[in-house]
């Protein structure tokens, strides 16, 4: 505790000579309601006339009990503090009565655009330097807010931060392809939501309709959502040409403000609300005779989806439709000054979910026939699906055995079940747009019903089985060209063999000719570790999954740009113990 007091005193003294900062207290004091240490200060900046930001504002600095580490944040004081909401700031609401500050905390560390500093302006962690660094950034934020320079062309587009009431969540699917269809759509309409019986708080947008109930667009989901036990319910939607942002930078807070925004864009809100109320009072014929299922839509509040196009960067072209959702009061006639009850709304489009890492559209749209759902196949398939691949057919005759649990993605409850079905369930539950079909027989048996297999644009073999290789050549493929891939592990997963070919048939002779020089060494190593009755391949899970990651990159690259000639690539980890070692301090 003494060390913390000493650090906080040093932080206060570091501000004594900082222009624009005046401390209103001698030292930090502990807040009993939050457990943070608080310090009141006054910030002064030069502002143009007129300006939305006063020249002098009071603030409460909040730090954690780990200073100089942990949280440092700036909150507008309830007396003399900033009252409007600006960009790069939380919604500036009043907040709990027992706290001396409002809830409009500034964003000073995550986004350098707000304070116009270089990305390499690193935060110090010394007792006398860290608080001073934050104060300097708060002053820059205030100057930028006063000059209306918090948001500039080319900055990443971000909506205002505002409170969404937990308890419900509407899931929708909007990407670049869907964006073009909105240009000819009406300004208002109705929609159908699927409310999950197992988790009623999650409601999936399923169908968009016009005000007369005529379909405009079906929302296409993957197998997992399509098979959820759910009931239909109805809601309304309206479309605005731009985000409904009020100055300085906040979302509408009341029905009066929302009506004003709609009128600016010639959208009549109240007639739509009455239609929504009438629409939500109807029940689909399929559930009228099911009291339990029919009760759920009546218990859930009526909703209004507000859509508007958004760009990636400020000033750029719109790239997708974004939705926010408002809960309607009973009766559908909200009072003018009634506050808006915003509901969480999440975009589950692959482009949105995959923003942190996704394969190209060319790769994601191809259908893959996966031969083999073993350790390599299961991990490889999951990596491809999580990176955006959407359609697979999985062929494997085996069931999950206890020994498979060491390296497979299966778990204990999957023991004894077909590997193809286990993998299918895992893949479709991993990503909402994934669709997969399991064929729990051998590839040779699948010849009796080749229709589903012929849809594949890519045939991916992960079995390492000579018979499968032969069947890939003799399979009655149609005349369209495909990408054929064979991926297998060497002894101990030290090597990864990746073969690709493009054509109407799998070139077995070229495959065996290119692989043959490697097989002698592999065979000698494997004979030492296996016998007649226990053929197994010793390899730790980290080695198999590491090679699966390399295979995933290879497969995606080859799917995007397949070689015109049969080609074998061999990857090797010479020393697994040091594969990730860059530096040892």
Steps between C-alpha positions, in 0.01 A plus 500: 500500500783741578654430161168585332467826696852596404431424133177702499669799666774487236233491229332812644827692523575418133205722405610811689674656200274362223329793320122470489471268802393617847450254783187564710621263772840445656497123456301200385228360724348151500148461361314249721247420224745391229829432682687747276702804602352830380652844440304813398670734255422790267610506137530824304546526122469777245179460299367681194178698516249347487605157630309200632763454771545756781847640548501370860359165608529294819593133496544204731809288434450137599796266555523143620668380818788367288631840393721562307340197330134429434225743407533877458183666369347847472132555593306830477424639845131533586567858602675707235562203272431439133136412439487417128616177337778524242683250283747269677299532820253278680139615512513794738210410728443621856594171663441377857427766760776383734774561244650849455535460123290441189541187286658669196847349538750614235678258267863610521707186457331264252460746212775744413276667239313680777805692620691511169819342629729251335434128551848472654412748777541228761355525847756525783460303822705706744331644810567861399448454126190294435234732645664801333489315164126440542435863592683618188279278288185623675599858415556401136159330496331818631671720241395263221141488632484882518617529138276215378810301401441177691376336181679566173480356152694177475456405867341160572121539513355438845147549627441686827538295816164472674318280746325189370285323754604136549251217490423487129721482194396515136737318263506612136712429192610793282808523279619663180289278274180579690576873499416543129150356544396774739517775236169388350333395826221705663571728794294300750377145537441200718721202581497155651727400786577154628493490880702210636306279741822398675628859528211746444728800538657420161275586207614448142383716210353255253289689245453859384157604368333817378215667690251273324675184622651414160850347520799715404788276602563175685798508735719196433655338806702184553398159632529585868250789497273330248462203735447694823172428681329836460175681433428789267418847620452826317662843515531813291789670323579835349786615282682833529754630246754586773567411861252674735774683690409817692756772565757507646517120462226292658211275406140621551404471863121538481212420268469872430857509368449184294187646344694815411774295333244304299323818388831641377511208257124499421429182694173498694561309820160481671307320221780242489481448877126430476564247221766333710266474796229340286758273335643378830152410623467238225644152541622264228249223428765239588501594869139603563426153634811486721426703817857486630659605170227755439558660839862598434437761225239666722738520795775665294467876442432640154814619322593754234818451295662822378735445206747736335808460277845536655847542346828349611665844524348843551432656161519166322222320313248295700599134514215334690171555677511538876204446734415631842190380684249684719249333728144626453281574803169314538236634265748627241442871582805628691478843656706782353746529786517132588861374492602250237568149623782382273549125461836333418529421131784296346606441140587133443595537136824312415663830401425643844584191705814440293631856528792373711611251239320347203590335171415667171146482362625270223610244759198536729242445226641168373342172608747247641474123504705391803621141492601405854379640832792380711740708705648690205168531316304622803749770596558610141125521429437705813776747411357543151142547627601750767682693226185523288448175306125437494415174319642151558413136444686270743567135411642262764390145599661490847366568849667695779715278721671587832840528334364764262443743787874572522512689169145529364255787562247245635420478872394221740131517420586428134647154569348234276336751266591537130790738456333662199190589702703617802706730281193629316333600829812674623551696178143627465497601868829687457380756242143614430534487119654154479310217331629144495381152411636182657544182295599237762620237251824432316576688183458181296152445651406858420530411130145361518361852551743748342256790454601694812868438434486632146405849623845545647738746337786383721578141601718491813646165610642480855489122545853404393333184363624341176155358422342846524767634264411231246126564540553873444622415151231243418207696646243589230563874507311714250677706233556820699846579631570477873785567737628173648701517822662226704644597839671245726742485791831317509624291791472688829341796316850623416407545134190620321439379143274723289409401146277701267368454149241671286292304250209261437669201667746449783845421349596197712815422299641852541415492870685174562796597285559825689443344842709185446845652583370588849332172582811286561618708794147527641450123478826424682406730790145365531606131501693559819191620687217274380417136464240280333224557752562853620574734208502847642679826428663655806463877486412749770193716464705819468694355207185383320320830555810699403520312172123539457548876523764483226263283297216751545716775353605274214142393423365858501786623281451216253122543490552865409773434241520131402804381309445404139736203542504225768724623780627353827614727782667358812520692829724393784572598859865402558496561874152524655642614833640820351245574230366809678819610675606845385685626805584367841568773755 
